[in-house]
mmCIF file of C-alpha atoms in Angstrom:
data_model
loop_
_atom_site.group_PDB
_atom_site.id
_atom_site.type_symbol
_atom_site.label_atom_id
_atom_site.label_comp_id
_atom_site.label_asym_id
_atom_site.label_seq_id
_atom_site.Cartn_x
_atom_site.Cartn_y
_atom_site.Cartn_z
ATOM 1 C CA MET A 30 0.000 0.000 0.000
ATOM 2 C CA SER A 31 2.791 2.444 1.008
ATOM 3 C CA ALA A 32 0.631 5.282 2.375
ATOM 4 C CA SER A 33 3.107 7.628 3.982
ATOM 5 C CA ALA A 34 0.742 9.579 6.229
ATOM 6 C CA VAL A 35 -2.917 9.863 7.236
ATOM 7 C CA PHE A 36 -4.621 13.154 8.096
ATOM 8 C CA ILE A 37 -8.041 14.044 9.455
ATOM 9 C CA LEU A 38 -9.090 17.587 8.530
ATOM 10 C CA ASP A 39 -12.059 19.699 9.509
ATOM 11 C CA VAL A 40 -14.426 21.118 6.892
ATOM 12 C CA LYS A 41 -12.166 24.181 6.416
ATOM 13 C CA GLY A 42 -9.104 22.014 5.806
ATOM 14 C CA LYS A 43 -7.474 22.538 9.223
ATOM 15 C CA PRO A 44 -5.630 19.368 10.396
ATOM 16 C CA LEU A 45 -7.163 17.821 13.522
ATOM 17 C CA ILE A 46 -5.063 14.636 13.448
ATOM 18 C CA SER A 47 -1.870 13.832 11.557
ATOM 19 C CA ARG A 48 0.002 10.527 11.669
ATOM 20 C CA ASN A 49 3.221 10.183 9.664
ATOM 21 C CA TYR A 50 4.035 6.490 9.230
ATOM 22 C CA LYS A 51 7.170 6.624 7.059
ATOM 23 C CA GLY A 52 8.634 10.100 7.578
ATOM 24 C CA ASP A 53 9.190 10.634 3.841
ATOM 25 C CA ILE A 54 6.597 13.435 3.469
ATOM 26 C CA ALA A 55 6.808 16.844 5.153
ATOM 27 C CA MET A 56 3.712 17.363 7.291
ATOM 28 C CA SER A 57 3.311 20.839 5.776
ATOM 29 C CA GLU A 58 2.340 19.203 2.440
ATOM 30 C CA ILE A 59 -1.227 18.837 3.719
ATOM 31 C CA GLU A 60 -1.576 22.644 3.462
ATOM 32 C CA HIS A 61 -1.788 22.245 -0.322
ATOM 33 C CA PHE A 62 -4.738 19.825 -0.163
ATOM 34 C CA MET A 63 -7.679 22.162 0.522
ATOM 35 C CA PRO A 64 -6.713 24.926 -1.996
ATOM 36 C CA LEU A 65 -6.200 22.187 -4.607
ATOM 37 C CA LEU A 66 -9.559 20.596 -3.798
ATOM 38 C CA MET A 67 -11.398 23.950 -4.011
ATOM 39 C CA GLN A 68 -9.684 24.806 -7.285
ATOM 40 C CA ARG A 69 -10.664 21.475 -8.848
ATOM 41 C CA GLU A 70 -14.210 21.874 -7.541
ATOM 42 C CA GLU A 71 -14.516 25.302 -9.209
ATOM 43 C CA GLU A 72 -13.178 23.845 -12.477
ATOM 44 C CA GLY A 73 -15.691 20.971 -12.278
ATOM 45 C CA ALA A 74 -12.797 18.502 -12.322
ATOM 46 C CA LEU A 75 -12.955 17.195 -8.752
ATOM 47 C CA ALA A 76 -11.458 13.712 -8.382
ATOM 48 C CA PRO A 77 -10.899 11.332 -5.434
ATOM 49 C CA LEU A 78 -7.145 11.546 -6.111
ATOM 50 C CA LEU A 79 -5.356 14.918 -6.231
ATOM 51 C CA SER A 80 -1.656 15.523 -6.860
ATOM 52 C CA HIS A 81 0.688 18.363 -5.917
ATOM 53 C CA GLY A 82 4.223 17.935 -7.157
ATOM 54 C CA ARG A 83 5.367 14.453 -6.116
ATOM 55 C CA VAL A 84 2.686 14.094 -3.410
ATOM 56 C CA HIS A 85 -0.595 12.297 -4.127
ATOM 57 C CA PHE A 86 -3.643 12.918 -1.905
ATOM 58 C CA LEU A 87 -6.220 10.108 -1.723
ATOM 59 C CA TRP A 88 -9.239 11.421 0.166
ATOM 60 C CA ILE A 89 -12.793 10.718 1.296
ATOM 61 C CA LYS A 90 -15.341 12.956 3.036
ATOM 62 C CA HIS A 91 -17.379 11.742 6.001
ATOM 63 C CA SER A 92 -19.824 14.038 7.769
ATOM 64 C CA ASN A 93 -17.878 17.303 8.311
ATOM 65 C CA LEU A 94 -14.435 15.656 8.089
ATOM 66 C CA TYR A 95 -11.902 14.896 5.370
ATOM 67 C CA LEU A 96 -9.790 11.745 5.740
ATOM 68 C CA VAL A 97 -6.681 12.041 3.582
ATOM 69 C CA ALA A 98 -3.914 9.521 2.891
ATOM 70 C CA THR A 99 -0.728 10.755 1.223
ATOM 71 C CA THR A 100 1.834 8.831 -0.787
ATOM 72 C CA LEU A 101 4.858 9.485 -3.020
ATOM 73 C CA LYS A 102 4.527 6.167 -4.837
ATOM 74 C CA ASN A 103 2.149 4.541 -7.298
ATOM 75 C CA ALA A 104 0.210 2.953 -4.420
ATOM 76 C CA ASN A 105 -2.672 0.476 -4.671
ATOM 77 C CA ALA A 106 -5.469 3.069 -4.671
ATOM 78 C CA SER A 107 -8.320 0.616 -4.028
ATOM 79 C CA LEU A 108 -6.510 -0.664 -0.922
ATOM 80 C CA VAL A 109 -5.926 2.894 0.331
ATOM 81 C CA TYR A 110 -9.629 3.743 -0.040
ATOM 82 C CA SER A 111 -10.640 0.465 1.619
ATOM 83 C CA PHE A 112 -8.384 1.425 4.524
ATOM 84 C CA LEU A 113 -9.894 4.921 4.802
ATOM 85 C CA TYR A 114 -13.459 3.559 4.834
ATOM 86 C CA LYS A 115 -12.403 0.895 7.362
ATOM 87 C CA THR A 116 -10.946 3.662 9.541
ATOM 88 C CA VAL A 117 -14.311 5.469 9.444
ATOM 89 C CA GLU A 118 -16.038 2.200 10.416
ATOM 90 C CA VAL A 119 -13.680 1.599 13.377
ATOM 91 C CA PHE A 120 -13.986 5.185 14.659
ATOM 92 C CA SER A 121 -17.781 4.986 14.331
ATOM 93 C CA GLU A 122 -17.764 1.782 16.426
ATOM 94 C CA TYR A 123 -15.828 3.603 19.146
ATOM 95 C CA PHE A 124 -17.488 7.049 19.100
ATOM 96 C CA LYS A 125 -20.950 6.203 17.644
ATOM 97 C CA GLU A 126 -20.887 9.374 15.526
ATOM 98 C CA LEU A 127 -17.688 10.271 13.683
ATOM 99 C CA GLU A 128 -17.539 14.066 13.465
ATOM 100 C CA GLU A 129 -15.219 16.908 14.413
ATOM 101 C CA GLU A 130 -16.391 17.016 18.035
ATOM 102 C CA SER A 131 -15.802 13.287 18.624
ATOM 103 C CA ILE A 132 -12.261 13.601 17.205
ATOM 104 C CA ARG A 133 -11.472 16.593 19.435
ATOM 105 C CA ASP A 134 -12.843 14.779 22.508
ATOM 106 C CA ASN A 135 -10.816 11.605 21.858
ATOM 107 C CA PHE A 136 -7.371 12.692 20.595
ATOM 108 C CA VAL A 137 -5.504 10.075 22.644
ATOM 109 C CA ILE A 138 -7.656 7.151 21.588
ATOM 110 C CA VAL A 139 -7.622 8.272 17.915
ATOM 111 C CA TYR A 140 -3.811 8.236 17.875
ATOM 112 C CA GLU A 141 -3.766 4.843 19.626
ATOM 113 C CA LEU A 142 -6.135 3.451 17.002
ATOM 114 C CA LEU A 143 -4.162 4.901 14.072
ATOM 115 C CA ASP A 144 -1.012 3.266 15.475
ATOM 116 C CA GLU A 145 -2.746 -0.127 15.525
ATOM 117 C CA LEU A 146 -4.609 0.270 12.224
ATOM 118 C CA MET A 147 -1.435 0.863 10.208
ATOM 119 C CA ASP A 148 2.285 0.297 10.549
ATOM 120 C CA PHE A 149 4.899 1.784 8.174
ATOM 121 C CA GLY A 150 2.186 2.431 5.577
ATOM 122 C CA PHE A 151 0.595 -1.022 5.648
ATOM 123 C CA PRO A 152 -2.773 -1.955 7.238
ATOM 124 C CA GLN A 153 -2.531 -4.106 10.360
ATOM 125 C CA THR A 154 -5.409 -4.836 12.791
ATOM 126 C CA THR A 155 -8.600 -3.334 11.351
ATOM 127 C CA ASP A 156 -11.209 -5.421 13.185
ATOM 128 C CA SER A 157 -12.938 -3.178 15.742
ATOM 129 C CA LYS A 158 -13.938 -6.154 17.940
ATOM 130 C CA ILE A 159 -10.283 -7.156 18.339
ATOM 131 C CA LEU A 160 -9.114 -3.559 18.829
ATOM 132 C CA GLN A 161 -11.660 -3.099 21.623
ATOM 133 C CA GLU A 162 -9.974 -5.907 23.565
ATOM 134 C CA TYR A 163 -6.909 -3.784 24.284
ATOM 135 C CA ILE A 164 -7.822 -0.215 23.338
ATOM 136 C CA THR A 165 -10.745 0.398 25.663
ATOM 137 C CA GLN A 166 -12.746 3.489 26.425
ATOM 138 C CA GLN A 167 -14.164 4.984 29.587
ATOM 139 C CA GLY A 168 -15.890 8.252 28.797
ATOM 140 C CA ASN A 169 -13.386 10.108 26.655
ATOM 141 C CA LYS A 170 -10.318 8.584 28.322
ATOM 142 C CA LEU A 171 -8.104 5.702 27.327
ATOM 143 C CA GLU A 172 -8.153 2.884 29.841
ATOM 144 C CA THR A 173 -5.144 0.570 29.925
ATOM 145 C CA ALA A 174 -7.218 -2.448 30.822
ATOM 146 C CA LYS A 175 -4.776 -4.943 29.375
ATOM 147 C CA SER A 176 -1.072 -4.250 29.347
ATOM 148 C CA ARG A 177 -0.314 -7.272 27.184
ATOM 149 C CA VAL A 178 -1.316 -7.596 23.548
ATOM 150 C CA PRO A 179 -4.151 -10.157 23.275
ATOM 151 C CA PRO A 180 -3.278 -13.353 21.418
ATOM 152 C CA THR A 181 -5.851 -12.549 18.715
ATOM 153 C CA VAL A 182 -3.512 -9.883 17.291
ATOM 154 C CA THR A 183 -0.590 -12.279 16.793
ATOM 155 C CA ASN A 184 -2.766 -15.331 16.182
ATOM 156 C CA ALA A 185 -3.416 -16.917 12.791
ATOM 157 C CA VAL A 186 -7.092 -16.312 13.658
ATOM 158 C CA SER A 187 -6.866 -12.590 14.397
ATOM 159 C CA TRP A 188 -10.628 -12.032 13.914
ATOM 160 C CA ARG A 189 -11.748 -14.301 16.781
ATOM 161 C CA SER A 190 -10.887 -14.277 20.483
ATOM 162 C CA GLU A 191 -10.219 -17.431 22.483
ATOM 163 C CA GLY A 192 -12.324 -18.540 25.441
ATOM 164 C CA ILE A 193 -15.737 -17.521 24.044
ATOM 165 C CA LYS A 194 -18.581 -19.390 25.781
ATOM 166 C CA TYR A 195 -22.329 -19.616 25.166
ATOM 167 C CA LYS A 196 -24.977 -21.648 26.981
ATOM 168 C CA LYS A 197 -26.796 -22.243 23.688
ATOM 169 C CA ASN A 198 -24.709 -22.653 20.542
ATOM 170 C CA GLU A 199 -26.427 -21.329 17.406
ATOM 171 C CA VAL A 200 -25.681 -19.935 13.937
ATOM 172 C CA PHE A 201 -28.150 -17.763 12.028
ATOM 173 C CA ILE A 202 -27.651 -17.600 8.248
ATOM 174 C CA ASP A 203 -29.313 -14.904 6.116
ATOM 175 C CA VAL A 204 -29.224 -15.305 2.323
ATOM 176 C CA ILE A 205 -30.228 -11.888 0.956
ATOM 177 C CA GLU A 206 -30.610 -11.207 -2.778
ATOM 178 C CA SER A 207 -31.207 -7.768 -4.327
ATOM 179 C CA VAL A 208 -32.708 -7.611 -7.821
ATOM 180 C CA ASN A 209 -31.449 -4.833 -10.105
ATOM 181 C CA LEU A 210 -33.766 -4.398 -13.081
ATOM 182 C CA LEU A 211 -34.346 -1.861 -15.870
ATOM 183 C CA VAL A 212 -37.265 -2.342 -18.268
ATOM 184 C CA ASN A 213 -37.927 -0.049 -21.260
ATOM 185 C CA ALA A 214 -41.306 1.342 -22.327
ATOM 186 C CA ASN A 215 -41.828 -1.572 -24.755
ATOM 187 C CA GLY A 216 -41.536 -4.092 -21.918
ATOM 188 C CA SER A 217 -38.054 -5.340 -22.884
ATOM 189 C CA VAL A 218 -35.578 -6.009 -20.080
ATOM 190 C CA LEU A 219 -32.506 -3.813 -20.647
ATOM 191 C CA LEU A 220 -30.602 -4.689 -17.466
ATOM 192 C CA SER A 221 -31.059 -7.616 -15.147
ATOM 193 C CA GLU A 222 -28.801 -8.873 -12.356
ATOM 194 C CA ILE A 223 -28.909 -10.380 -8.878
ATOM 195 C CA VAL A 224 -26.526 -9.183 -6.155
ATOM 196 C CA GLY A 225 -26.446 -11.579 -3.213
ATOM 197 C CA THR A 226 -24.908 -11.613 0.255
ATOM 198 C CA ILE A 227 -24.702 -14.345 2.884
ATOM 199 C CA LYS A 228 -24.641 -12.885 6.399
ATOM 200 C CA LEU A 229 -24.027 -14.839 9.591
ATOM 201 C CA LYS A 230 -24.829 -14.201 13.236
ATOM 202 C CA VAL A 231 -22.608 -16.564 15.227
ATOM 203 C CA PHE A 232 -23.133 -17.580 18.866
ATOM 204 C CA LEU A 233 -20.658 -20.464 19.188
ATOM 205 C CA SER A 234 -18.308 -21.423 22.033
ATOM 206 C CA GLY A 235 -14.614 -22.089 21.612
ATOM 207 C CA MET A 236 -12.825 -22.055 18.246
ATOM 208 C CA PRO A 237 -15.218 -23.905 15.892
ATOM 209 C CA GLU A 238 -14.628 -24.698 12.237
ATOM 210 C CA LEU A 239 -17.627 -24.258 9.954
ATOM 211 C CA ARG A 240 -18.222 -25.727 6.510
ATOM 212 C CA LEU A 241 -20.951 -24.265 4.348
ATOM 213 C CA GLY A 242 -22.374 -26.150 1.375
ATOM 214 C CA LEU A 243 -24.259 -24.380 -1.441
ATOM 215 C CA ASN A 244 -25.811 -25.650 -4.659
ATOM 216 C CA ASP A 245 -22.808 -24.236 -6.531
ATOM 217 C CA ARG A 246 -22.721 -25.300 -10.226
ATOM 218 C CA VAL A 247 -18.911 -25.639 -10.357
ATOM 219 C CA LEU A 248 -19.013 -27.936 -7.295
ATOM 220 C CA PHE A 249 -21.792 -30.028 -8.878
ATOM 221 C CA GLU A 250 -19.697 -30.398 -12.051
ATOM 222 C CA LEU A 251 -16.629 -31.429 -10.029
ATOM 223 C CA THR A 252 -18.592 -34.096 -8.151
ATOM 224 C CA GLY A 253 -20.600 -35.319 -11.162
ATOM 225 C CA ARG A 254 -23.998 -34.262 -9.796
ATOM 226 C CA SER A 255 -26.921 -33.073 -11.904
ATOM 227 C CA LYS A 256 -26.669 -29.342 -12.701
ATOM 228 C CA ASN A 257 -30.467 -28.857 -12.824
ATOM 229 C CA LYS A 258 -30.858 -27.211 -9.408
ATOM 230 C CA SER A 259 -27.428 -25.562 -9.242
ATOM 231 C CA VAL A 260 -26.475 -21.876 -9.451
ATOM 232 C CA GLU A 261 -23.467 -20.372 -11.233
ATOM 233 C CA LEU A 262 -22.001 -17.715 -8.931
ATOM 234 C CA GLU A 263 -19.942 -14.812 -10.331
ATOM 235 C CA ASP A 264 -17.736 -12.168 -8.680
ATOM 236 C CA VAL A 265 -17.605 -14.099 -5.406
ATOM 237 C CA LYS A 266 -15.992 -12.154 -2.538
ATOM 238 C CA PHE A 267 -15.258 -13.714 0.864
ATOM 239 C CA HIS A 268 -14.610 -12.504 4.399
ATOM 240 C CA GLN A 269 -10.950 -12.907 5.385
ATOM 241 C CA CYS A 270 -11.836 -15.903 7.582
ATOM 242 C CA VAL A 271 -12.564 -18.162 4.565
ATOM 243 C CA ARG A 272 -9.766 -20.518 3.497
ATOM 244 C CA LEU A 273 -9.408 -19.458 -0.143
ATOM 245 C CA SER A 274 -6.982 -22.272 -1.086
ATOM 246 C CA ARG A 275 -9.566 -24.842 0.017
ATOM 247 C CA PHE A 276 -12.301 -23.094 -1.982
ATOM 248 C CA ASP A 277 -10.080 -22.960 -5.082
ATOM 249 C CA ASN A 278 -9.285 -26.680 -4.767
ATOM 250 C CA ASP A 279 -12.692 -28.238 -4.101
ATOM 251 C CA ARG A 280 -15.166 -25.306 -3.720
ATOM 252 C CA THR A 281 -15.581 -25.989 0.022
ATOM 253 C CA ILE A 282 -16.368 -22.859 2.039
ATOM 254 C CA SER A 283 -14.415 -23.617 5.225
ATOM 255 C CA PHE A 284 -13.769 -21.029 7.952
ATOM 256 C CA ILE A 285 -13.367 -20.200 11.649
ATOM 257 C CA PRO A 286 -15.970 -17.432 12.074
ATOM 258 C CA PRO A 287 -15.734 -14.127 13.948
ATOM 259 C CA ASP A 288 -18.051 -13.849 16.943
ATOM 260 C CA GLY A 289 -21.392 -12.110 16.326
ATOM 261 C CA ASP A 290 -22.512 -10.494 13.044
ATOM 262 C CA PHE A 291 -20.461 -10.490 9.859
ATOM 263 C CA GLU A 292 -20.829 -10.827 6.076
ATOM 264 C CA LEU A 293 -19.402 -14.170 4.996
ATOM 265 C CA MET A 294 -19.586 -13.649 1.243
ATOM 266 C CA SER A 295 -21.152 -11.731 -1.620
ATOM 267 C CA TYR A 296 -21.838 -12.796 -5.203
ATOM 268 C CA ARG A 297 -23.451 -11.647 -8.435
ATOM 269 C CA LEU A 298 -25.500 -13.353 -11.145
ATOM 270 C CA SER A 299 -25.988 -11.589 -14.477
ATOM 271 C CA THR A 300 -28.944 -13.764 -15.459
ATOM 272 C CA GLN A 301 -32.172 -12.740 -17.168
ATOM 273 C CA VAL A 302 -34.648 -12.180 -14.339
ATOM 274 C CA LYS A 303 -38.371 -12.108 -14.987
ATOM 275 C CA PRO A 304 -39.718 -8.910 -13.327
ATOM 276 C CA LEU A 305 -41.118 -10.025 -9.975
ATOM 277 C CA ILE A 306 -43.557 -7.108 -9.830
ATOM 278 C CA TRP A 307 -44.714 -5.976 -13.263
ATOM 279 C CA ILE A 308 -46.053 -2.433 -13.698
ATOM 280 C CA GLU A 309 -48.181 -1.008 -16.507
ATOM 281 C CA SER A 310 -49.237 2.637 -16.605
ATOM 282 C CA VAL A 311 -51.537 4.704 -18.799
ATOM 283 C CA ILE A 312 -51.654 8.513 -18.752
ATOM 284 C CA GLU A 313 -54.575 10.494 -20.156
ATOM 285 C CA LYS A 314 -54.755 14.282 -20.404
ATOM 286 C CA PHE A 315 -58.134 16.009 -20.654
ATOM 287 C CA SER A 316 -58.272 19.443 -22.332
ATOM 288 C CA HIS A 317 -55.060 20.636 -20.628
ATOM 289 C CA SER A 318 -56.898 21.014 -17.315
ATOM 290 C CA ARG A 319 -56.513 17.611 -15.688
ATOM 291 C CA VAL A 320 -54.584 14.371 -16.011
ATOM 292 C CA GLU A 321 -55.483 10.818 -15.058
ATOM 293 C CA ILE A 322 -52.881 8.146 -14.341
ATOM 294 C CA MET A 323 -53.820 4.474 -14.131
ATOM 295 C CA VAL A 324 -51.269 2.037 -12.773
ATOM 296 C CA LYS A 325 -51.624 -1.759 -12.764
ATOM 297 C CA ALA A 326 -49.281 -3.871 -10.627
ATOM 298 C CA LYS A 327 -48.982 -7.639 -10.992
ATOM 299 C CA GLY A 328 -47.045 -10.088 -8.801
ATOM 300 C CA GLN A 329 -45.146 -12.417 -11.156
ATOM 301 C CA PHE A 330 -43.686 -14.690 -8.491
ATOM 302 C CA LYS A 331 -45.035 -17.959 -7.089
ATOM 303 C CA LYS A 332 -48.459 -17.816 -5.434
ATOM 304 C CA GLN A 333 -47.316 -19.164 -2.056
ATOM 305 C CA SER A 334 -44.917 -16.208 -1.633
ATOM 306 C CA VAL A 335 -45.865 -12.713 -0.440
ATOM 307 C CA ALA A 336 -44.041 -9.416 -1.084
ATOM 308 C CA ASN A 337 -44.000 -7.156 1.975
ATOM 309 C CA GLY A 338 -43.645 -3.388 2.223
ATOM 310 C CA VAL A 339 -44.250 -2.742 -1.476
ATOM 311 C CA GLU A 340 -43.786 0.891 -2.544
ATOM 312 C CA ILE A 341 -44.449 1.943 -6.141
ATOM 313 C CA SER A 342 -43.163 5.443 -7.029
ATOM 314 C CA VAL A 343 -45.133 6.886 -9.962
ATOM 315 C CA PRO A 344 -43.803 10.150 -11.476
ATOM 316 C CA VAL A 345 -46.337 12.947 -12.078
ATOM 317 C CA PRO A 346 -46.075 16.326 -13.877
ATOM 318 C CA SER A 347 -44.226 18.934 -11.797
ATOM 319 C CA ASP A 348 -47.126 21.416 -12.153
ATOM 320 C CA ALA A 349 -49.859 18.970 -11.052
ATOM 321 C CA ASP A 350 -52.136 19.815 -8.111
ATOM 322 C CA SER A 351 -55.412 18.763 -6.395
ATOM 323 C CA PRO A 352 -54.648 15.028 -6.180
ATOM 324 C CA LYS A 353 -57.382 12.386 -5.852
ATOM 325 C CA PHE A 354 -56.703 8.638 -5.571
ATOM 326 C CA LYS A 355 -58.523 5.329 -5.859
ATOM 327 C CA THR A 356 -56.721 2.102 -5.008
ATOM 328 C CA SER A 357 -57.946 -1.505 -5.065
ATOM 329 C CA VAL A 358 -55.531 -2.194 -2.195
ATOM 330 C CA GLY A 359 -53.172 -0.156 -0.025
ATOM 331 C CA SER A 360 -52.920 3.639 0.034
ATOM 332 C CA ALA A 361 -51.535 6.373 -2.214
ATOM 333 C CA LYS A 362 -49.798 9.575 -1.147
ATOM 334 C CA TYR A 363 -48.713 12.560 -3.261
ATOM 335 C CA MET A 364 -45.194 13.884 -2.572
ATOM 336 C CA PRO A 365 -44.969 17.217 -4.440
ATOM 337 C CA GLU A 366 -41.334 17.826 -3.418
ATOM 338 C CA LYS A 367 -40.342 14.735 -5.433
ATOM 339 C CA ASN A 368 -43.108 14.964 -8.092
ATOM 340 C CA VAL A 369 -44.208 11.377 -7.372
ATOM 341 C CA VAL A 370 -47.139 9.417 -6.024
ATOM 342 C CA ILE A 371 -46.137 6.655 -3.605
ATOM 343 C CA TRP A 372 -48.506 3.693 -3.742
ATOM 344 C CA SER A 373 -47.918 1.587 -0.602
ATOM 345 C CA ILE A 374 -49.080 -2.024 -0.361
ATOM 346 C CA LYS A 375 -48.354 -3.775 2.935
ATOM 347 C CA SER A 376 -48.813 -7.325 1.618
ATOM 348 C CA PHE A 377 -48.727 -8.344 -2.086
ATOM 349 C CA PRO A 378 -49.313 -12.103 -2.770
ATOM 350 C CA GLY A 379 -47.862 -13.703 -5.900
ATOM 351 C CA GLY A 380 -50.164 -13.907 -8.923
ATOM 352 C CA LYS A 381 -52.382 -11.009 -7.753
ATOM 353 C CA GLU A 382 -53.193 -7.835 -9.743
ATOM 354 C CA TYR A 383 -54.017 -4.449 -8.233
ATOM 355 C CA LEU A 384 -55.042 -1.061 -9.646
ATOM 356 C CA MET A 385 -54.407 2.530 -8.654
ATOM 357 C CA ARG A 386 -56.024 5.576 -10.288
ATOM 358 C CA ALA A 387 -54.767 9.108 -9.689
ATOM 359 C CA HIS A 388 -56.469 12.335 -10.821
ATOM 360 C CA PHE A 389 -54.594 15.652 -10.890
ATOM 361 C CA GLY A 390 -55.513 19.185 -11.889
ATOM 362 C CA LEU A 391 -53.190 21.028 -14.278
ATOM 363 C CA PRO A 392 -52.673 24.797 -14.648
ATOM 364 C CA SER A 393 -54.403 26.481 -17.582
ATOM 365 C CA VAL A 394 -51.050 27.358 -19.151
ATOM 366 C CA GLU A 395 -49.504 24.073 -20.184
ATOM 367 C CA LYS A 396 -45.857 23.526 -19.331
ATOM 368 C CA GLU A 397 -43.821 21.947 -22.117
ATOM 369 C CA GLU A 398 -42.241 18.607 -21.256
ATOM 370 C CA VAL A 399 -38.652 18.922 -22.416
ATOM 371 C CA GLU A 400 -37.579 15.427 -21.357
ATOM 372 C CA GLY A 401 -39.316 12.076 -21.078
ATOM 373 C CA ARG A 402 -40.941 11.007 -17.826
ATOM 374 C CA PRO A 403 -38.760 9.444 -15.131
ATOM 375 C CA PRO A 404 -39.139 5.682 -14.665
ATOM 376 C CA ILE A 405 -41.466 4.046 -12.161
ATOM 377 C CA GLY A 406 -39.521 2.698 -9.178
ATOM 378 C CA VAL A 407 -40.525 -0.310 -7.078
ATOM 379 C CA LYS A 408 -39.411 -1.357 -3.590
ATOM 380 C CA PHE A 409 -40.299 -4.711 -2.027
ATOM 381 C CA GLU A 410 -39.112 -7.604 0.119
ATOM 382 C CA ILE A 411 -40.090 -11.252 -0.344
ATOM 383 C CA PRO A 412 -39.183 -13.544 2.589
ATOM 384 C CA TYR A 413 -38.523 -17.309 2.274
ATOM 385 C CA PHE A 414 -37.629 -16.878 -1.416
ATOM 386 C CA THR A 415 -34.522 -16.445 -3.592
ATOM 387 C CA VAL A 416 -34.874 -15.464 -7.213
ATOM 388 C CA SER A 417 -31.621 -17.226 -8.192
ATOM 389 C CA GLY A 418 -32.582 -20.527 -6.545
ATOM 390 C CA ILE A 419 -29.465 -20.574 -4.333
ATOM 391 C CA GLN A 420 -29.749 -22.994 -1.410
ATOM 392 C CA VAL A 421 -27.774 -23.723 1.737
ATOM 393 C CA ARG A 422 -27.370 -27.499 1.427
ATOM 394 C CA TYR A 423 -25.615 -27.954 4.763
ATOM 395 C CA MET A 424 -23.735 -26.188 7.566
ATOM 396 C CA LYS A 425 -21.305 -28.412 9.457
ATOM 397 C CA ILE A 426 -20.023 -27.160 12.825
ATOM 398 C CA ILE A 427 -16.910 -28.874 14.165
ATOM 399 C CA GLU A 428 -15.472 -28.025 17.597
ATOM 400 C CA LYS A 429 -13.066 -30.083 19.723
ATOM 401 C CA SER A 430 -15.450 -30.225 22.705
ATOM 402 C CA GLY A 431 -18.020 -31.899 20.420
ATOM 403 C CA TYR A 432 -21.054 -29.784 21.349
ATOM 404 C CA GLN A 433 -24.230 -29.805 19.241
ATOM 405 C CA ALA A 434 -25.117 -26.530 17.518
ATOM 406 C CA LEU A 435 -28.186 -25.444 15.582
ATOM 407 C CA PRO A 436 -27.914 -23.624 12.227
ATOM 408 C CA TRP A 437 -30.944 -21.519 11.182
ATOM 409 C CA VAL A 438 -31.365 -20.379 7.568
ATOM 410 C CA ARG A 439 -33.502 -17.514 6.257
ATOM 411 C CA TYR A 440 -33.929 -16.444 2.606
ATOM 412 C CA ILE A 441 -34.907 -12.907 1.525
ATOM 413 C CA THR A 442 -35.304 -11.348 -1.929
ATOM 414 C CA GLN A 443 -35.547 -7.564 -2.103
ATOM 415 C CA SER A 444 -35.548 -4.823 -4.702
ATOM 416 C CA GLY A 445 -32.255 -3.179 -5.566
ATOM 417 C CA ASP A 446 -32.255 -0.597 -8.368
ATOM 418 C CA TYR A 447 -35.638 -1.682 -9.799
ATOM 419 C CA GLN A 448 -37.045 0.644 -12.490
ATOM 420 C CA LEU A 449 -39.602 0.430 -15.294
ATOM 421 C CA ARG A 450 -39.613 3.126 -17.961
ATOM 422 C CA THR A 451 -42.960 4.416 -19.219
ATOM 423 C CA SER A 452 -41.875 6.645 -22.093
#
């Protein structure tokens, strides 16, 4: 990575915290950052990486703070930004809200954390749960609760502490899929993809090893099984606890988990997805004085499933007024600040069709529509259902004491960027 220094600046560009890891950059170099940023902003050429002479500034903004990493080398930019966002996450865990006041109130602990987060320009311990074992807080003061470094820092398993005990050993697995969809006015699907995550909530004693089995197509091919009910996963990303060499060899997802909540893996499928909630809309204008919008929504998923918290955002003319609604189910609300009608349906069973009619008055002087209408947006969540068909085939929990543990699995499909164009 080779980040030479990390700075935290206030909104005016005044340094609150500066930590020089390599000593190869003069600390005064940070004075060039804010003028450079303002100049680029005025030119409309603002970028996440700014350079002044030999010094490169890689920066992010959070709340009223700038976090800036500096380097003289051609550093791995994605790693630097990952580190900066991880720093924000760790500080937020400690101070709840990361803002100028919390930095000023916790100078000592901020410097302690920066010393542990990075060493000589390279990330070290970035897990807030492990950091909290030996950098502890009492009010705004640093408490030296443990003089020795906990074994988790030097351990091969740095993300899990030893000696964890629970009366009841359980693992909760959430398979969450977001559907990104864009449909044009003719009803053709222009973009369709599924972005999935598998999240775990772990309450297990000791140092258990877990093995997760999915209906992974590559695994089914390796073992000679039928590919009918398998799923081809793309862009798979794992938590650091997963043994990647084992996955590369035989597609086994084997790991010693962190304690509590964490995201085990994410994946993507660029498959053609049938729209789960299909929307049709018709707009009629009457003698330039009023407009009527009819929207039909149809659940195109299996009948035994139910979509919860459905919200359909229907764009309306910016000069519309005097709204009146009729809905076959749910309720409609006009939001003039966004020029949309939100049609809310608490429970939407598969295979059902519902209608919403909206009447609006228009001013006598008609406003010309320069651009086409924005798309209709849909939000929803369908429990006990995955659109890709991914399944957790098994979860094996192995621990030397031999205790029995219960894995619980829950499937959820939800809307991501889900839009249907009407014109």
